[in-house]
Short mmCIF file of C-alpha atoms and ligand atoms in Angstrom, two decimals:
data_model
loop_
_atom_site.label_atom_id
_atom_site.label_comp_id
_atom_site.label_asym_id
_atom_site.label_seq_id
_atom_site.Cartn_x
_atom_site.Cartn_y
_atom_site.Cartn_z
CA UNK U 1 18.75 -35.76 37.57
CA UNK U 2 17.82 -33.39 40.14
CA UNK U 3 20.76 -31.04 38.00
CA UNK U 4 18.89 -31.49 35.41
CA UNK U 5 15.65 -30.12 36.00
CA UNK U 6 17.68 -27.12 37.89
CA UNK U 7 19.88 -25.89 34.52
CA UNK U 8 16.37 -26.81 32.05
CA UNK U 9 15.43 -23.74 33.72
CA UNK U 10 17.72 -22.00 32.07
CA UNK U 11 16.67 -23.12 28.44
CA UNK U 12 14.49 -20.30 26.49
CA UNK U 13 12.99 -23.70 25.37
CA UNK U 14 10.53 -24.05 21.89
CA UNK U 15 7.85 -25.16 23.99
CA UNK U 16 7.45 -21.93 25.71
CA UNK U 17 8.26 -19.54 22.84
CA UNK U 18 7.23 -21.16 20.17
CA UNK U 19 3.20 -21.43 18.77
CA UNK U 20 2.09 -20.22 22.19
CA UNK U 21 4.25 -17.42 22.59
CA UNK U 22 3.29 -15.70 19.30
CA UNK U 23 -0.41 -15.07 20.87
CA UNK U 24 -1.38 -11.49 20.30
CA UNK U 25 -0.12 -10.15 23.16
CA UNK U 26 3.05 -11.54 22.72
CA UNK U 27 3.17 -10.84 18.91
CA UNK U 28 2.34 -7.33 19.56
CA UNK U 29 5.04 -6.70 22.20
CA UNK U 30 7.44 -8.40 19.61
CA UNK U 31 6.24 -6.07 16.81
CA UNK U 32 6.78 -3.10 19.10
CA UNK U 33 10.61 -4.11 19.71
CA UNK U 34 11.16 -4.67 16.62
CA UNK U 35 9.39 -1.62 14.62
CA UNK U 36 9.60 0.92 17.35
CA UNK U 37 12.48 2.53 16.40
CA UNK U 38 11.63 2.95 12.38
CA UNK U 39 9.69 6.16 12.02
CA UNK U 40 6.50 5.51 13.63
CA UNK U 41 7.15 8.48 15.95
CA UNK U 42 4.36 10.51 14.20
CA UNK U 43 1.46 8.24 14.93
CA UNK U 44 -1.14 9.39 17.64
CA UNK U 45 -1.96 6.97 20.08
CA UNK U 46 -5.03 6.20 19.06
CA UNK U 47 -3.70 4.91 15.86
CA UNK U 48 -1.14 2.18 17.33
CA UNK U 49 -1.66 -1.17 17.86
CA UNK U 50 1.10 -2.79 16.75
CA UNK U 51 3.43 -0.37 17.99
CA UNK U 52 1.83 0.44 21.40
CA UNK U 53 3.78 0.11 23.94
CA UNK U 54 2.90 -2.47 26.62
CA UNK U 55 1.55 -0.75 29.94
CA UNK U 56 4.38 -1.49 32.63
CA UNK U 57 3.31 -3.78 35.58
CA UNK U 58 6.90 -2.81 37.78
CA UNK U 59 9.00 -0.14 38.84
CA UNK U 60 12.61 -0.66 38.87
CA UNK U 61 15.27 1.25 39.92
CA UNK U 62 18.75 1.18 39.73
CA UNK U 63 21.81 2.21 41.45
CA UNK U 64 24.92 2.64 40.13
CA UNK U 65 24.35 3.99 36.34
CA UNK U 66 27.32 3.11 34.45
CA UNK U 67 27.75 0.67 31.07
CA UNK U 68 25.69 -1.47 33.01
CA UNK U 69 23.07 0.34 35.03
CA UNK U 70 22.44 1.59 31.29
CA UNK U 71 22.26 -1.52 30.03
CA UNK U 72 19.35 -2.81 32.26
CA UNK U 73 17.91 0.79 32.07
CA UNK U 74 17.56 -0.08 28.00
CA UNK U 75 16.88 -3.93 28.51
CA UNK U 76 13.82 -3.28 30.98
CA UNK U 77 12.24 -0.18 28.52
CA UNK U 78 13.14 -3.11 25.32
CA UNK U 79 11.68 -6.11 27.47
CA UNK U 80 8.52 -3.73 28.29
CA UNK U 81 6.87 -5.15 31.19
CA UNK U 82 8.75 -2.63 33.65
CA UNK U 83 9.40 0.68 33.61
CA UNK U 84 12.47 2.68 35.30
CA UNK U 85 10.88 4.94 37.94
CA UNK U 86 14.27 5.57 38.96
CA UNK U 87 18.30 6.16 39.34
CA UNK U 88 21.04 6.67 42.29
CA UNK U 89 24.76 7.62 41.36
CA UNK U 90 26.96 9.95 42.66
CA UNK U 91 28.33 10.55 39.59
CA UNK U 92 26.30 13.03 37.84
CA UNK U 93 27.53 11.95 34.19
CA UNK U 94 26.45 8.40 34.37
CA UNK U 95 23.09 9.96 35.65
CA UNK U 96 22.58 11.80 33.40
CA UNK U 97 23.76 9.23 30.66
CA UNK U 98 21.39 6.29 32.03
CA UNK U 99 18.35 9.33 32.05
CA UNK U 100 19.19 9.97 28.50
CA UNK U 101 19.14 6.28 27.50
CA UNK U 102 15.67 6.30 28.37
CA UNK U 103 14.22 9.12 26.69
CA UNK U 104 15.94 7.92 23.84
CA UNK U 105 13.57 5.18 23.70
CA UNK U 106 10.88 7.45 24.40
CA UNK U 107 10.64 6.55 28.02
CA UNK U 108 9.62 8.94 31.00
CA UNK U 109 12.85 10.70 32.43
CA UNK U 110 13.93 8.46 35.40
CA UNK U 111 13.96 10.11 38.82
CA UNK U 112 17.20 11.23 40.32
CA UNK U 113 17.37 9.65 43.95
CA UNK U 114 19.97 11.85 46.11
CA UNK U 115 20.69 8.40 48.20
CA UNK U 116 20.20 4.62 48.52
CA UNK U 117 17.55 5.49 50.89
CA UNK U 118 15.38 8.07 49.16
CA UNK U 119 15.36 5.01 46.42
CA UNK U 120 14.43 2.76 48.74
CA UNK U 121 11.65 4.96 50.10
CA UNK U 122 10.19 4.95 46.73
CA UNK U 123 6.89 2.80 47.13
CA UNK U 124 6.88 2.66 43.03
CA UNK U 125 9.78 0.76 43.31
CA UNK U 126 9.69 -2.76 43.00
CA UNK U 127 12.67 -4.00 42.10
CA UNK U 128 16.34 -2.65 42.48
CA UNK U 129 18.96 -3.42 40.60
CA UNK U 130 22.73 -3.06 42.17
CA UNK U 131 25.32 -2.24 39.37
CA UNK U 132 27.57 -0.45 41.37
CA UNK U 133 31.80 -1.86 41.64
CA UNK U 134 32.03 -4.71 42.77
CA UNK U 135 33.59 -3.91 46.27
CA UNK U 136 30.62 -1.85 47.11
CA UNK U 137 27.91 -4.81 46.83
CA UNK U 138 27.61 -5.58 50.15
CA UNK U 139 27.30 -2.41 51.58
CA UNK U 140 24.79 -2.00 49.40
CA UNK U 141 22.56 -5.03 49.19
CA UNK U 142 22.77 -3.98 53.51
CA UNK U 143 20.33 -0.86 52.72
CA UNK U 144 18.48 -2.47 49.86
CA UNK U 145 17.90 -5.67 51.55
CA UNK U 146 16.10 -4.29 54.83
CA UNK U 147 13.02 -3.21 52.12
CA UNK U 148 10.19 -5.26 50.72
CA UNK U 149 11.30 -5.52 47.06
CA UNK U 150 12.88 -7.79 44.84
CA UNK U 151 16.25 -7.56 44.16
CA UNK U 152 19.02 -7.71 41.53
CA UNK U 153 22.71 -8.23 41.95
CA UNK U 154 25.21 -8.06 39.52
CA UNK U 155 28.18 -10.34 39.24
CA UNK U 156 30.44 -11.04 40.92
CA UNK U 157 28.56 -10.71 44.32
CA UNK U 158 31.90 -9.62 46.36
CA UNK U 159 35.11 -9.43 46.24
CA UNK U 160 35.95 -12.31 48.48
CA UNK U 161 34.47 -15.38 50.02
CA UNK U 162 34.08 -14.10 52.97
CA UNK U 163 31.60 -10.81 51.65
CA UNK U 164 30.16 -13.16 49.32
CA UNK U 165 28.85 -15.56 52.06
CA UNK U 166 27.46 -12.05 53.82
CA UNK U 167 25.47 -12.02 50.32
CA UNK U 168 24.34 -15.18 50.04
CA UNK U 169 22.99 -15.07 53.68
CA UNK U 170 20.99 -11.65 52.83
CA UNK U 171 19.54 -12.48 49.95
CA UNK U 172 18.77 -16.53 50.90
CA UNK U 173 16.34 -14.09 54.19
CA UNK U 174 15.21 -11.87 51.95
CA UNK U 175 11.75 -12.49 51.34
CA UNK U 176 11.24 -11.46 48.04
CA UNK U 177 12.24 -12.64 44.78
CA UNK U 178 16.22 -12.16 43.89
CA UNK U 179 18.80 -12.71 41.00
CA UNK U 180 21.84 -12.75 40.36
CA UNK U 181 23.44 -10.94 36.93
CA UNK U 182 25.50 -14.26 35.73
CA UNK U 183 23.46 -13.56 32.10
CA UNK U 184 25.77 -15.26 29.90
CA UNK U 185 23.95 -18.60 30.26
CA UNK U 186 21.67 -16.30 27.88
CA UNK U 187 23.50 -16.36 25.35
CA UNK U 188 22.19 -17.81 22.57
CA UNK U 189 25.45 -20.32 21.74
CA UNK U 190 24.76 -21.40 25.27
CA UNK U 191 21.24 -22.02 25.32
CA UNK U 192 21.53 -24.16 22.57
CA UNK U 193 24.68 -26.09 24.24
CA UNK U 194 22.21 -26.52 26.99
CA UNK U 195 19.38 -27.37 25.08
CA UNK U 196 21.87 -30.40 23.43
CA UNK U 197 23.38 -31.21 26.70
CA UNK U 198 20.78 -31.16 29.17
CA UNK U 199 17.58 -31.81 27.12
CA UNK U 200 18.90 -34.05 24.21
CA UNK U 201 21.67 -35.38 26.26
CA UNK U 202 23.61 -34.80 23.05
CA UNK U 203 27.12 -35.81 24.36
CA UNK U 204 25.77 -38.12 26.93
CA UNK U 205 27.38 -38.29 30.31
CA UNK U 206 30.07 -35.41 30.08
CA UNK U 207 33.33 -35.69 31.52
CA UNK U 208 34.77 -32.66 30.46
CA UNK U 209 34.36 -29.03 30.12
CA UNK U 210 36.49 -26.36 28.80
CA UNK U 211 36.13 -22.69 28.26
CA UNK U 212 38.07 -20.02 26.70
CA UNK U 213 38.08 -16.25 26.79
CA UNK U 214 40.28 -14.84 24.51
CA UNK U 215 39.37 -10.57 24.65
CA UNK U 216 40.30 -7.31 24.70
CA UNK U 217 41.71 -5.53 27.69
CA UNK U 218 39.47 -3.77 30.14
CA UNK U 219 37.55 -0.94 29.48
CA UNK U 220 37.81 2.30 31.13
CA UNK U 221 35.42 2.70 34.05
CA UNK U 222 34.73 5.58 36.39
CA UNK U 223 37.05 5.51 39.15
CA UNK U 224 39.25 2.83 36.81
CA UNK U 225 38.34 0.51 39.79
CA UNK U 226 38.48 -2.38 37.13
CA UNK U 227 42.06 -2.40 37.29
CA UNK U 228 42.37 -2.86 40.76
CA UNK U 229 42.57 -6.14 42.47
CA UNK U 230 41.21 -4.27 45.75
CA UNK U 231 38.34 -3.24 44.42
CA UNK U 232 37.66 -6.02 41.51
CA UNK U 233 38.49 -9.09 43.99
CA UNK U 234 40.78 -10.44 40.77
CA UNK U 235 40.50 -10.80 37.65
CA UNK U 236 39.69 -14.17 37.82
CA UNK U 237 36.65 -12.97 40.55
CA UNK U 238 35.40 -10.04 38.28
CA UNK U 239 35.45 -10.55 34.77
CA UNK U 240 36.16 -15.14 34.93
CA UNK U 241 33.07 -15.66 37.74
CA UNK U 242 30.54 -15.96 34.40
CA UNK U 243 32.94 -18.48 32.50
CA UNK U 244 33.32 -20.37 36.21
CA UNK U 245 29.73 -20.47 36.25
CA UNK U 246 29.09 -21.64 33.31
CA UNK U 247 31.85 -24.80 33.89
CA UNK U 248 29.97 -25.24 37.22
CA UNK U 249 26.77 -25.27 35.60
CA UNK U 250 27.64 -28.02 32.62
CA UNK U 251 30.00 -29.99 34.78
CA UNK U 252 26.53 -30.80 36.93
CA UNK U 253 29.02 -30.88 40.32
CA UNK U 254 30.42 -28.90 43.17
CA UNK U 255 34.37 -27.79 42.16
CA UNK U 256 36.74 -29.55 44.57
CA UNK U 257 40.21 -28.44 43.90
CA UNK U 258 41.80 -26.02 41.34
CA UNK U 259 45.20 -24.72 39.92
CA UNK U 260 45.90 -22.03 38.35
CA UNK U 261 48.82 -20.66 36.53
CA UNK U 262 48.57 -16.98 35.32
CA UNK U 263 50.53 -13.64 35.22
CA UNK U 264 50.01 -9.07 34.23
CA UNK U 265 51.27 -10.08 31.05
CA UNK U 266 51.03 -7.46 28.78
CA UNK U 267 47.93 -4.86 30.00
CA UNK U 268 48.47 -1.62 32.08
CA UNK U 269 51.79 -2.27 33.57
CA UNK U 270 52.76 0.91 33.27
CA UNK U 271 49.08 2.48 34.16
CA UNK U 272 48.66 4.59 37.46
CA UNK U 273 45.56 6.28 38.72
CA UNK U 274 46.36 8.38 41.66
CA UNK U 275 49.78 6.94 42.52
CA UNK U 276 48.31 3.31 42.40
CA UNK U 277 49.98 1.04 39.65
CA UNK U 278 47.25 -1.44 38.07
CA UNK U 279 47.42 -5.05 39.35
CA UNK U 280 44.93 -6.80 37.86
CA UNK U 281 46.35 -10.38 35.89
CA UNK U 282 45.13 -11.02 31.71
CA UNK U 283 46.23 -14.12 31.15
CA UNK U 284 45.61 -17.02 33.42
CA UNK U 285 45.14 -21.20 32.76
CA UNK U 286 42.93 -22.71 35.34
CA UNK U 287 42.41 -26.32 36.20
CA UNK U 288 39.17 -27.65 37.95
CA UNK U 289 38.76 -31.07 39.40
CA UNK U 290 34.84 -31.44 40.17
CA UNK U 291 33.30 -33.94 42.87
CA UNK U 292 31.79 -36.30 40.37
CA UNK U 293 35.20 -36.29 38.33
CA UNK U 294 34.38 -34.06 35.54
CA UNK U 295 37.52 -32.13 34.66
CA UNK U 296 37.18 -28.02 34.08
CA UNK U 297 39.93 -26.09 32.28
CA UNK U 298 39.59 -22.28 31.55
CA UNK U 299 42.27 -20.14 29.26
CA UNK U 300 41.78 -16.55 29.32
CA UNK U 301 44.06 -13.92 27.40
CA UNK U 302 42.86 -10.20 27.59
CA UNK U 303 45.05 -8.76 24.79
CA UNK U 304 43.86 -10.01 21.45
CA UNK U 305 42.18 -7.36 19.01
CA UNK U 306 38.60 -8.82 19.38
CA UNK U 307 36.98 -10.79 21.43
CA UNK U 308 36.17 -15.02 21.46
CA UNK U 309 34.93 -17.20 24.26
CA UNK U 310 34.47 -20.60 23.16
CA UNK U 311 33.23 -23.83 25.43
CA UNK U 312 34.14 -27.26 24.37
CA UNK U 313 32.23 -30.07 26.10
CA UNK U 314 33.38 -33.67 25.85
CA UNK U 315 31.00 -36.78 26.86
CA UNK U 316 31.19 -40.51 26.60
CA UNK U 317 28.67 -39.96 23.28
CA UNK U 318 30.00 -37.33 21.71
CA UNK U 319 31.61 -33.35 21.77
CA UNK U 320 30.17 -30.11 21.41
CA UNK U 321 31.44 -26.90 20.99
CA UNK U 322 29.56 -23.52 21.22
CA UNK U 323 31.61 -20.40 19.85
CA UNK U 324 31.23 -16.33 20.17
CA UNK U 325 33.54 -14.55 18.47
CA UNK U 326 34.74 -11.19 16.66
CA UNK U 327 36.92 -9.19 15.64
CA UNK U 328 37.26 -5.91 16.11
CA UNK U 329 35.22 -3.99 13.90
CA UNK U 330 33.59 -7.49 12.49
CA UNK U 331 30.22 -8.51 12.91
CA UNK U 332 29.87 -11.39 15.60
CA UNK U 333 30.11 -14.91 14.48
CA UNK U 334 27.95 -17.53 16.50
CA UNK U 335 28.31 -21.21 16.16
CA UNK U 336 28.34 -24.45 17.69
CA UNK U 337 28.88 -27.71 16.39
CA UNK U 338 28.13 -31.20 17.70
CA UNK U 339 29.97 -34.56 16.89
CA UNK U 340 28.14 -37.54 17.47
CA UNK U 341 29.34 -39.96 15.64
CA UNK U 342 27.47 -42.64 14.84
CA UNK U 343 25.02 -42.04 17.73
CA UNK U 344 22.71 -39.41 15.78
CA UNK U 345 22.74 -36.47 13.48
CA UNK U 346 26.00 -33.93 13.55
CA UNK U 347 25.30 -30.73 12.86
CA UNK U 348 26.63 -27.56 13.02
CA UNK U 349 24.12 -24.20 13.61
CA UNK U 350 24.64 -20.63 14.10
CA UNK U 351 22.13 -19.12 16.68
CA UNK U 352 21.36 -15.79 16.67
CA UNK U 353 19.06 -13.15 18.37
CA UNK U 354 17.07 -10.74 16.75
CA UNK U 355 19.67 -7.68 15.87
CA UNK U 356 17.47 -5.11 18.40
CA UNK U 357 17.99 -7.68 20.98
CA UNK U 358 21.50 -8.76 20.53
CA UNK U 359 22.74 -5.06 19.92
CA UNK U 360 20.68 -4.15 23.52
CA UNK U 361 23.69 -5.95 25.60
CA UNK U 362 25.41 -8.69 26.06
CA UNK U 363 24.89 -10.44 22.60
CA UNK U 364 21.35 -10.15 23.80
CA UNK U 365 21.71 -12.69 27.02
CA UNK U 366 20.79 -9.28 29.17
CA UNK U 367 17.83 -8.98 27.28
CA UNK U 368 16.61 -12.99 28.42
CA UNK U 369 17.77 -12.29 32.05
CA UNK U 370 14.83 -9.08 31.55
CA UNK U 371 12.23 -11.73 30.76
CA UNK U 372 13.12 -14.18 33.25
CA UNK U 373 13.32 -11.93 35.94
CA UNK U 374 9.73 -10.22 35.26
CA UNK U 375 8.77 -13.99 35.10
CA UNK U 376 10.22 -14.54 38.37
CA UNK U 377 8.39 -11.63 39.97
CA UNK U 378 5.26 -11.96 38.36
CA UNK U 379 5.43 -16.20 39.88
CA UNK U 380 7.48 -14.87 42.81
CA UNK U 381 9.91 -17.47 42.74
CA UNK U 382 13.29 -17.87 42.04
CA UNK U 383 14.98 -19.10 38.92
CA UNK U 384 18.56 -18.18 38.98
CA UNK U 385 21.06 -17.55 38.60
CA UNK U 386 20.77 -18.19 42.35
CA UNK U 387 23.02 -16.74 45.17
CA UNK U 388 24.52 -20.21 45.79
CA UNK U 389 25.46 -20.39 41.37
CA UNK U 390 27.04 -16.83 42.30
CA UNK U 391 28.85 -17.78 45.45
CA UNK U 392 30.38 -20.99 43.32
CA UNK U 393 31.27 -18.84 40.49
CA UNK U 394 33.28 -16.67 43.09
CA UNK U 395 34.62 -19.95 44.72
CA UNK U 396 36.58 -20.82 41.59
CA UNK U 397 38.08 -17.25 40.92
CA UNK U 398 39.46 -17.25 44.43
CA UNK U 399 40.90 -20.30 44.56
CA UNK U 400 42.63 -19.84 41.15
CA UNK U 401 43.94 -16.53 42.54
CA UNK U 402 44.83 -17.95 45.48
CA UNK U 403 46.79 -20.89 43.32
CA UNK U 404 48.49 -18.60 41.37
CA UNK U 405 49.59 -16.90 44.05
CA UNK U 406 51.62 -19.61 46.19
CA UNK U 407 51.96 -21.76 43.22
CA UNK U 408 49.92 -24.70 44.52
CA UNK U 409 46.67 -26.44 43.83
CA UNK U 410 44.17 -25.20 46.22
CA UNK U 411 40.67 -26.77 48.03
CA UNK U 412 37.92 -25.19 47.38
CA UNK U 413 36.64 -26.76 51.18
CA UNK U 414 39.51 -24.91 52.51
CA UNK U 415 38.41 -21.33 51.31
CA UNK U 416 35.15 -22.18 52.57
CA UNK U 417 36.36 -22.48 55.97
N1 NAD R 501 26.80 -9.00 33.90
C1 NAD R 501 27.74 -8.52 33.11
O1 NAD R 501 28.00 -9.03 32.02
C2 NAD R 501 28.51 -7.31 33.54
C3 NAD R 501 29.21 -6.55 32.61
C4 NAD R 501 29.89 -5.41 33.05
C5 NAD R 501 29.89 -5.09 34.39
N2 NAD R 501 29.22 -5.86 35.27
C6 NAD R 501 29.21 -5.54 36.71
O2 NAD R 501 28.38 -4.39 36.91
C7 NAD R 501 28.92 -3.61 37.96
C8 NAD R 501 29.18 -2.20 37.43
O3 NAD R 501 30.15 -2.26 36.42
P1 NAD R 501 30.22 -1.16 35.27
O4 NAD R 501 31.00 -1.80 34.19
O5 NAD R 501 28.88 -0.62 34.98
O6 NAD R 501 31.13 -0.04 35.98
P2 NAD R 501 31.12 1.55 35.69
O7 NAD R 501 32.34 2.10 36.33
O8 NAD R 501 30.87 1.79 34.25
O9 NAD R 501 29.83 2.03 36.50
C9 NAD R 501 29.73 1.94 37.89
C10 NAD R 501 28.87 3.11 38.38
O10 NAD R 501 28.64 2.94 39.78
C11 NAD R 501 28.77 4.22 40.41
N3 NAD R 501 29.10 4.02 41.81
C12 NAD R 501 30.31 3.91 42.41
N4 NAD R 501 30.15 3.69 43.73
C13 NAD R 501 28.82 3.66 43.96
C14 NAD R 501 28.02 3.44 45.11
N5 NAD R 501 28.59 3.23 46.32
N6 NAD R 501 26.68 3.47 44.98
C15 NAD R 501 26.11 3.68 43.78
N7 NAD R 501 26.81 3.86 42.64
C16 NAD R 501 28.14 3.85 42.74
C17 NAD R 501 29.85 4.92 39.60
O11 NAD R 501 29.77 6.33 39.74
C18 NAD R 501 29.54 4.45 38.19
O12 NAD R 501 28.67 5.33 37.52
C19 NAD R 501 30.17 -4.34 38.45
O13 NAD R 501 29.86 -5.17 39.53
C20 NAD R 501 30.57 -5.16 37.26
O14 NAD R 501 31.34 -6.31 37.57
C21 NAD R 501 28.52 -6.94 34.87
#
């Protein structure tokens, strides 16, 4: 039960943006996203209403500015009620690429920081977001953490248990409010598996929970530090920690041992960057056994033109299973359908996003993470995804590296250790 207050948390929920929601304020803000990019440029600002912008109550910054510093840079100008006051990146390209994301949108230029610490000097900053690699999280969250402002991580947290433990303990001290960037329980196929789940109890007591990510390979990145098991942590750490996540999330229970099957298949086995061959694995099978005997299964393949990630939960009243999927150059295709029988009403639905939302990231899950975190800050509390969901996520990915590794099942207690 107590689960089950924790993941309704999680559910965008009719209640709360339904009737209520479409109050002026809200209504107006929602016009603005919608409408602001259609022409209305020539209006003086005495003229708007509809289309004024809402007047920012935070300053965020964020450090490390590549395809997804720039996507929170455009989330928090789309969400409106922060502004980015500023950016840190040695690279100068993905400076000046996040900078020009916002002025696209007709946002103030961001400041250039010349270091973590000039950002964290800032007194208009009030939240930071981390978006550097992976490997450099730590490191990072060390600076960021010794200010007074609330913080943002993205996934995965570290690259190991061990750093990710050194996360969770700065972030569980840090007195302010944090999250953690595990936004695919945003999407809109899985709020409305949660909604079925959790609030309906749809499939009633599940017992199972499978996911698949069938995808492209990695994308280029600066550095190409994706394709490096040194600085990703794994595949199964970097890319798998959301999918692991989500498992953890509907299986309601702590994972207690895993195995894992999985190989470099087909992806960059011939690619070098600076003498270093690629080691990163794209295709993988991963078992979970959970404390409260839910089974978890996960399939990933990273060489199939397009992308699908489907999750398939079974129950003793019924199935449901919630489906993303494209192919390249195709529109995306939502769906999930439940089976239940005799029980109630099957059904099958495609949710969707507005377009402006889903095309601002993420099928438009980075866009809800927005909103709930300038919720969380203006309530100072935390939602989630919490450090403990992230450290979980990361608990699974190791141990299915470590499986495949020496061939063996491995316990989850034992990494802890
Ligand atoms: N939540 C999601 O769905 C999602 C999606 C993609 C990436 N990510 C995560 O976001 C992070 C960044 O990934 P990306 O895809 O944007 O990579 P990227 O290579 O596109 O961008 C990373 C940026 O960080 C900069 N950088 C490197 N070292 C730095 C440091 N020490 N301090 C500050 N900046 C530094 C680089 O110059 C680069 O501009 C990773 O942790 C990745 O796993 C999350």
């Amino acid at each position: 039960m107590v689960f089950i207050d924790i993941t309704s948390a999680f559910y965008l929920g009719h209640q709360e943006r339904g009737v209520a929601c479409m109050a002026d304020e809200h209504l107006r803000a929602a016009s603005h996203r919608a409408f602001a990019h259609r022409g209305f440029g020539y209006l003086a600002e005495q003229d708007r209403f509809l289309s004024a912008r809402e007047t920012p109550q935070f300053g965020f910054a964020v450090i490390g500015c590549g395809i997804m510093g720039q996507e929170h840079v455009r989330n928090t100008i789309l969400e409106g009620r922060a502004e980015v006051v500023g950016l840190y990146d040695p690279a100068a390209q993905s400076l000046a690429c996040a900078q020009k994301v916002a002025t696209d949108m007709g946002a103030p230029v961001p400041r250039a920081y010349a270091s973590v610490d000039e950002l964290c000097a800032d007194e208009q900053v009030d939240a930071v977001f981390i978006c550097s690699p992976n490997h450099t999280h730590l490191q990072v969250l060390q600076q960021v953490s010794q200010v007074e402002k609330a913080i943002f991580v993205e996934k995965p947290i570290a690259t190991d248990v061990a750093d990710a433990c050194a996360v969770v303990k700065l972030l569980e001290a840090h007195g302010r409010v944090v999250r953690i960037g595990l936004q695919y329980r945003y999407k809109a196929v899985y709020q409305e598996a949660i909604a079925e789940v959790f609030n309906r109890g749809a499939v009633g007591s599940v017992k199972s929970v499978a996911m698949v990510e069938h995808r492209f390979p990695f994308l280029d990145k600066v550095g190409q530090w994706n394709k490096f098991n040194k600085f990703t942590g794994g595949t199964l750490i970097e890319k798998c920690c959301h999918y692991f996540d989500l498992i953890n999330l509907f299986a309601q229970s702590k994972p207690k041992r895993v195995f894992a099957i999985g190989s470099q298949a087909v992806n960059f086995r011939d690619f070098e960057y600076q003498g270093v061959p690629a080691d990163g694995l794209d295709q993988a099978a991963v078992t979970i056994e959970y404390a409260n005997g839910v089974l978890g299964s996960f399939n990933l393949s990273m060489f199939v033109p397009g992308s699908r990630e489907e999750l398939t939960v079974c129950g003793d009243g019924g199935r449901l299973s919630a489906a993303e999927s494209a192919q390249f150059g195709e529109v995306t295709q939502n769906r999930v359908e439940l089976w239940m029988g005799d029980r109630g009403v099957s059904r099958r639905v495609e949710p969707k996003y507005p377009a402006y939302i889903h095309n601002a990231g993420h099928h438009g899950s980075t866009f809800y993470e927005h909103v709930a975190f300038v919720d969380d800050m203006i309530k100072g509390k935390n939602s989630g995804p919490t450090p403990e969901d992230a450290l979980w996520s990361i608990l699974v990915g190791a141990a299915a590296q470590q499986s495949i590794a020496s061939g063996r099942p491995v316990e989850v207690a034992a990494l802890m250790d």
